[in-house]
Amino acid sequence: MSISRRKFLGWMGAAGLSTAFGSPVHAAANKHFKGYPDSLGVLFDSMLCIGCRNCEAGCNKVNGLPPPDLPFDDLTVLSKKRRVNTRTFTVVNLYDHSEGIKNPLFRKIQCNHCLEPACASACFVRAFTKTKEGSVVYDPSVCVGCRYCMIACPFEIPTYEYDKVLTPRIRKCTMCHPRVIEGKLPGCVEICPNEALTFGKRKDLIKIARDRIRKYPDRYVDHIYGENEMGGTSWLYLSGVPFKELGMREDLGVTPAPELTAGSLSTVPMVAGLWPVLLTGLYAVSKRKEKIAKIEQHQAIASTLEKANAEAESKLSKALAKAQKEKDAAIKIEIKKALEEAKKTQEKEGS
Amino acid sequence: MKKSMLQWAGILVVFILVLTLCIEAKDTNEILEHRSDLITIDTLKSFDALERPKVVFLHDLHTEALEKSNKDCKTCHLSEKSSKDRLSLKFKRLKDTGKQEVMDIYHAECIGCHKEISASDQDAGPVEVCGECHKKDAGLISSNLPVAFDKSLHFRHTEANKDEKTNKGDCGLCHHEYDEKAKKLFYAKEKEGSCRYCHMKETEENRMSMRLASHSGCIDCHKKAADNKKKTGPIKCSGCHDPDMQQKIEKVKVVPRIERKQPDIVLIHANKQKTNKDDRISRMNPVPFDHKAHEGYNDTCLACHHASLDSCSKKCHTPTGSKEGKYVNLESAMHQKGNKKSCLGCHEINQRQPNCAACHSLNAENRMLETSCQICHMKPLLKNSPATTMDEKLMAEMLLKSKKAASGTYKDEDIPEKVIIKELAEEYEPVELPHRKIIKTLLNNIKDNTLAGYFHAEKGMVCQSCHHNSPLDTKPPRCGSCHSKPFDGRNIFRPGIKGAYHQQCIRCHQVLKLEKPKSTGCTDCHKDKKK
């Protein structure tokens, strides 16, 4: 079937209209989500972290990750600004700090397990799930390897197994979801000697953090990082210096990532899902039109034929009548001629 | 083609040259000169918005230039009407009469003098171009520091002005009061207080600002003494305000007490004129206060008597607060934490020194035993004693004498020498804690601290730094009876046993800056388990 330009434009218009009417409905369903009630999280207190790297070792052990390049008791790596990678789900870095704080300052980096994860909102195959326990978990079986999640994450957490040609996966901290379901603590939390990591219900963690700020106003900055950042995260942070000095982004705002992209991204499944339906529909409509046109054509031909026949008949009859008339007239003329000739011969014979 | 290439190369070279020149020029600009004699001339702003940038004037530079040509301060400063010796701090005028007049004085006098000097072929200031004085960025940084007129400096001033015959200081040289009726300054003996009680930041009616008062008072006196060839204080800005010069100011090591008939010991209580018997404050026992000792801890009366030397509770910090005292009531005035002017605030700030903070930044920080009120608000020794001044003083003395100021604890045999912590011995051997040694060290750290002595006199008080929330006893409960499994949802603020031990030990070691055991050195405390 060939598609005319006019038809194609008509289809595009129809597709546009359907998305335009579809999006507000979808956006309304995407309103601010306060997180699952009683979901769990971890509070990291940089004033209690001593930079022992035990959490890195604990994470490595419980996740069965390959051994690191340098052993976990080598503390010289702390002063490098390391990032998480496919073989390391968490790192602790040492940060230069302003004067007045006597002890070195550390920050642990891992997935923050956003309440409304940017990675999940960017993923079009739904490989990421925010579980009711609080973790953001990843399903490699549906992942197509587009790495949109890596671009979407404001904390630069998901990493991709570029070295695996056939079965590459996204790797990141899972907040030890399998262990948490079993009632165990996340690997890093369990091993931390100084309870710089507190595990518990997120709402309790906020209470604990507020209590520490209230009790030691000189020790802490009056802010809980992650309480509202990017709509809130399941990992929360306390610090004695502005969070920027711990290398943490302070420009993220409090709007969750999905809300920022809901307007445009919500049309994606709509368009992707509706196109076949719409196209089939349009195809069916055009098919039906063709069928009707055919029937109409047949009818038209039949009627034309009838009309033509009738016309031809009338023409013939007229022609015949005319011919008859002409014939009659000719006979009359001939008779007249014959009568006059007869009269003339009679007169000749008579005179 | 070759020609155009050459042209481009030429342009590039010129561009780079200009760029490097610019960068270098910027670099030289960034090395700013530090001076302690910067004066900003912006007098006209009190009349109208300034039309040109403020003039940054280097006072010492001008004083030195005048000295060289044997001119004195009177070249620029006029004598005040009140006294010929006192010079006006304003330039070539006594009063700011009007915008145009003041501007004319500066322009005519400054430029006139510069012109005169440059005519005699000497280096002089700007003469023609406005922007040479009215610079947006003079490229100078002020290193001017306020002068700390401490006890040592005060003592040196009294000594210098002692009468040779009577051997008595002339306090009236600096200290004075204002007689409203006679509109005159007069000296009131034993009423001396800080200049700042009257001379505020800004000039008010007939009371000049602290800045004006100190500059005219100090410099006039220094100059007069210098003219009489006596040893005296600085006259130039840098002499008092330059950080390096301040270091050179002589310090008297042992400063005798300032004699002003101030009390040695006071019995502090709310305003005596109590009318209501149910007044809450009057129910508190008065505080015997060692005024003499506290004089030694502070450099100036201002440390506590921040606005005047009158009674705190009479007008300002009344029991319920008053407008004069910005509604800071007596309780707050005496107990406000974090405020150095209050008793408790100053004591608390004292607590931040490592020897105190080792314990007080742990659990004791927010803990106050009910009995600690009575350490200051002591129970009276004699009941129903008539409240006469004589009795009060006596009572305060007796109370203070009865006070113990010695940190102490139980006898050695009651303190376990070693404590074995085996709760968490999985990966490592149990920890052997040198229990008695720790207590001895903590006590030794505070043995010379009188303040600590008052509060740690009770046996078992020092133990509280670790055995917090426990009764004062030789056998406090085990840590594990409260701290067990971590992250207990029923006790969210309570650390688990592992966290409790580590947090307490590590925090204290961090505050005391102990090199060993290191916080990350596990085997410094925990011996490796032999396999």
PDB file of C-alpha atoms in Angstrom, chain A residues 96-221:
ATOM      1  CA  ASP A  96      40.860  18.827  52.821  1.00  0.00           C
ATOM      2  CA  HIS A  97      38.985  20.767  55.392  1.00  0.00           C
ATOM      3  CA  SER A  98      38.838  24.261  56.744  1.00  0.00           C
ATOM      4  CA  GLU A  99      40.667  25.195  59.920  1.00  0.00           C
ATOM      5  CA  GLY A 100      39.036  24.689  63.269  1.00  0.00           C
ATOM      6  CA  ILE A 101      38.172  21.030  62.759  1.00  0.00           C
ATOM      7  CA  LYS A 102      40.976  19.153  64.413  1.00  0.00           C
ATOM      8  CA  ASN A 103      40.523  15.704  62.941  1.00  0.00           C
ATOM      9  CA  PRO A 104      40.706  14.615  59.306  1.00  0.00           C
ATOM     10  CA  LEU A 105      37.398  14.493  57.466  1.00  0.00           C
ATOM     11  CA  PHE A 106      36.213  11.524  55.468  1.00  0.00           C
ATOM     12  CA  ARG A 107      33.242  10.797  53.278  1.00  0.00           C
ATOM     13  CA  LYS A 108      31.911   7.454  52.190  1.00  0.00           C
ATOM     14  CA  ILE A 109      30.609   7.267  48.625  1.00  0.00           C
ATOM     15  CA  GLN A 110      28.044   4.707  47.450  1.00  0.00           C
ATOM     16  CA  CYS A 111      24.592   4.687  45.873  1.00  0.00           C
ATOM     17  CA  ASN A 112      22.358   7.081  47.805  1.00  0.00           C
ATOM     18  CA  HIS A 113      19.216   5.063  47.026  1.00  0.00           C
ATOM     19  CA  CYS A 114      17.043   8.040  46.098  1.00  0.00           C
ATOM     20  CA  LEU A 115      13.407   7.942  47.111  1.00  0.00           C
ATOM     21  CA  GLU A 116      12.603   8.684  43.478  1.00  0.00           C
ATOM     22  CA  PRO A 117      15.638   7.454  41.595  1.00  0.00           C
ATOM     23  CA  ALA A 118      16.815   9.276  38.506  1.00  0.00           C
ATOM     24  CA  CYS A 119      18.297   6.036  37.137  1.00  0.00           C
ATOM     25  CA  ALA A 120      14.924   4.316  37.326  1.00  0.00           C
ATOM     26  CA  SER A 121      13.144   7.204  35.655  1.00  0.00           C
ATOM     27  CA  ALA A 122      15.648   7.205  32.806  1.00  0.00           C
ATOM     28  CA  CYS A 123      15.462   3.458  32.257  1.00  0.00           C
ATOM     29  CA  PHE A 124      12.923   2.557  29.555  1.00  0.00           C
ATOM     30  CA  VAL A 125      12.995  -1.154  30.254  1.00  0.00           C
ATOM     31  CA  ARG A 126      12.405  -0.774  33.971  1.00  0.00           C
ATOM     32  CA  ALA A 127      15.621  -2.472  34.999  1.00  0.00           C
ATOM     33  CA  PHE A 128      15.696  -0.437  38.255  1.00  0.00           C
ATOM     34  CA  THR A 129      13.213  -0.834  41.079  1.00  0.00           C
ATOM     35  CA  LYS A 130      12.874   1.175  44.280  1.00  0.00           C
ATOM     36  CA  THR A 131      11.990  -1.546  46.767  1.00  0.00           C
ATOM     37  CA  LYS A 132       9.778  -0.936  49.764  1.00  0.00           C
ATOM     38  CA  GLU A 133      12.814  -1.687  51.973  1.00  0.00           C
ATOM     39  CA  GLY A 134      14.495   1.377  50.505  1.00  0.00           C
ATOM     40  CA  SER A 135      17.078  -0.076  48.129  1.00  0.00           C
ATOM     41  CA  VAL A 136      17.240   0.714  44.440  1.00  0.00           C
ATOM     42  CA  VAL A 137      17.911  -2.650  42.819  1.00  0.00           C
ATOM     43  CA  TYR A 138      18.864  -3.558  39.265  1.00  0.00           C
ATOM     44  CA  ASP A 139      17.662  -6.415  37.060  1.00  0.00           C
ATOM     45  CA  PRO A 140      20.298  -7.324  34.462  1.00  0.00           C
ATOM     46  CA  SER A 141      17.926  -9.649  32.605  1.00  0.00           C
ATOM     47  CA  VAL A 142      15.968  -6.796  31.053  1.00  0.00           C
ATOM     48  CA  CYS A 143      18.831  -4.292  30.700  1.00  0.00           C
ATOM     49  CA  VAL A 144      19.614  -3.351  27.114  1.00  0.00           C
ATOM     50  CA  GLY A 145      22.882  -1.592  27.999  1.00  0.00           C
ATOM     51  CA  CYS A 146      21.869   1.919  26.953  1.00  0.00           C
ATOM     52  CA  ARG A 147      23.615   3.421  30.039  1.00  0.00           C
ATOM     53  CA  TYR A 148      21.007   6.184  30.324  1.00  0.00           C
ATOM     54  CA  CYS A 149      21.032   5.501  34.086  1.00  0.00           C
ATOM     55  CA  MET A 150      24.697   6.502  34.262  1.00  0.00           C
ATOM     56  CA  ILE A 151      23.912   9.837  32.641  1.00  0.00           C
ATOM     57  CA  ALA A 152      20.789  10.376  34.731  1.00  0.00           C
ATOM     58  CA  CYS A 153      22.371   9.756  38.158  1.00  0.00           C
ATOM     59  CA  PRO A 154      23.383  13.075  39.756  1.00  0.00           C
ATOM     60  CA  PHE A 155      25.783  11.260  42.100  1.00  0.00           C
ATOM     61  CA  GLU A 156      27.711   9.416  39.340  1.00  0.00           C
ATOM     62  CA  ILE A 157      27.068   6.023  40.870  1.00  0.00           C
ATOM     63  CA  PRO A 158      26.033   3.382  38.263  1.00  0.00           C
ATOM     64  CA  THR A 159      29.036   1.887  36.474  1.00  0.00           C
ATOM     65  CA  TYR A 160      29.113  -0.310  33.384  1.00  0.00           C
ATOM     66  CA  GLU A 161      31.097  -3.457  32.755  1.00  0.00           C
ATOM     67  CA  TYR A 162      32.830  -2.299  29.613  1.00  0.00           C
ATOM     68  CA  ASP A 163      35.257  -5.208  29.890  1.00  0.00           C
ATOM     69  CA  LYS A 164      32.536  -7.830  29.490  1.00  0.00           C
ATOM     70  CA  VAL A 165      31.707  -8.140  25.815  1.00  0.00           C
ATOM     71  CA  LEU A 166      28.823 -10.548  25.945  1.00  0.00           C
ATOM     72  CA  THR A 167      27.194 -10.005  29.335  1.00  0.00           C
ATOM     73  CA  PRO A 168      27.873  -6.435  30.421  1.00  0.00           C
ATOM     74  CA  ARG A 169      25.939  -5.260  33.479  1.00  0.00           C
ATOM     75  CA  ILE A 170      25.418  -2.048  35.400  1.00  0.00           C
ATOM     76  CA  ARG A 171      27.014  -2.411  38.844  1.00  0.00           C
ATOM     77  CA  LYS A 172      26.247  -0.392  41.951  1.00  0.00           C
ATOM     78  CA  CYS A 173      25.567  -0.667  45.672  1.00  0.00           C
ATOM     79  CA  THR A 174      22.284  -2.431  46.470  1.00  0.00           C
ATOM     80  CA  MET A 175      22.209  -1.382  50.134  1.00  0.00           C
ATOM     81  CA  CYS A 176      22.688  -5.147  50.526  1.00  0.00           C
ATOM     82  CA  HIS A 177      19.038  -5.749  49.629  1.00  0.00           C
ATOM     83  CA  PRO A 178      19.292  -9.556  49.788  1.00  0.00           C
ATOM     84  CA  ARG A 179      20.876  -9.345  53.266  1.00  0.00           C
ATOM     85  CA  VAL A 180      18.397  -6.744  54.500  1.00  0.00           C
ATOM     86  CA  ILE A 181      15.475  -8.989  53.523  1.00  0.00           C
ATOM     87  CA  GLU A 182      17.061 -11.746  55.592  1.00  0.00           C
ATOM     88  CA  GLY A 183      17.173  -9.358  58.563  1.00  0.00           C
ATOM     89  CA  LYS A 184      20.927  -8.792  58.350  1.00  0.00           C
ATOM     90  CA  LEU A 185      22.732  -5.471  58.251  1.00  0.00           C
ATOM     91  CA  PRO A 186      24.339  -4.084  55.097  1.00  0.00           C
ATOM     92  CA  GLY A 187      27.972  -5.251  54.901  1.00  0.00           C
ATOM     93  CA  CYS A 188      29.475  -1.814  55.437  1.00  0.00           C
ATOM     94  CA  VAL A 189      27.230  -0.963  58.393  1.00  0.00           C
ATOM     95  CA  GLU A 190      27.887  -4.268  60.131  1.00  0.00           C
ATOM     96  CA  ILE A 191      31.647  -3.904  60.035  1.00  0.00           C
ATOM     97  CA  CYS A 192      31.938  -0.171  60.911  1.00  0.00           C
ATOM     98  CA  PRO A 193      33.640  -0.103  64.323  1.00  0.00           C
ATOM     99  CA  ASN A 194      32.625   3.417  65.314  1.00  0.00           C
ATOM    100  CA  GLU A 195      28.961   3.349  64.312  1.00  0.00           C
ATOM    101  CA  ALA A 196      29.688   6.134  61.873  1.00  0.00           C
ATOM    102  CA  LEU A 197      27.047   4.318  59.843  1.00  0.00           C
ATOM    103  CA  THR A 198      23.657   3.990  61.502  1.00  0.00           C
ATOM    104  CA  PHE A 199      21.129   1.640  59.949  1.00  0.00           C
ATOM    105  CA  GLY A 200      17.440   1.988  60.575  1.00  0.00           C
ATOM    106  CA  LYS A 201      14.131   3.351  59.417  1.00  0.00           C
ATOM    107  CA  ARG A 202      14.729   6.522  57.448  1.00  0.00           C
ATOM    108  CA  LYS A 203      12.349   8.507  59.651  1.00  0.00           C
ATOM    109  CA  ASP A 204      14.269   7.375  62.753  1.00  0.00           C
ATOM    110  CA  LEU A 205      17.579   8.282  61.123  1.00  0.00           C
ATOM    111  CA  ILE A 206      16.312  11.821  60.609  1.00  0.00           C
ATOM    112  CA  LYS A 207      15.374  11.974  64.294  1.00  0.00           C
ATOM    113  CA  ILE A 208      18.831  10.702  65.287  1.00  0.00           C
ATOM    114  CA  ALA A 209      20.546  13.207  62.989  1.00  0.00           C
ATOM    115  CA  ARG A 210      18.471  16.101  64.351  1.00  0.00           C
ATOM    116  CA  ASP A 211      19.248  15.005  67.891  1.00  0.00           C
ATOM    117  CA  ARG A 212      22.989  15.050  67.197  1.00  0.00           C
ATOM    118  CA  ILE A 213      22.765  18.522  65.653  1.00  0.00           C
ATOM    119  CA  ARG A 214      20.779  19.743  68.660  1.00  0.00           C
ATOM    120  CA  LYS A 215      23.141  18.180  71.207  1.00  0.00           C
ATOM    121  CA  TYR A 216      26.356  19.298  69.514  1.00  0.00           C
ATOM    122  CA  PRO A 217      25.542  22.536  67.672  1.00  0.00           C
ATOM    123  CA  ASP A 218      29.241  23.435  67.497  1.00  0.00           C
ATOM    124  CA  ARG A 219      30.174  20.110  65.991  1.00  0.00           C
ATOM    125  CA  TYR A 220      27.683  19.786  63.150  1.00  0.00           C
ATOM    126  CA  VAL A 221      26.451  21.864  60.225  1.00  0.00           C
TER     127      VAL A 221
END
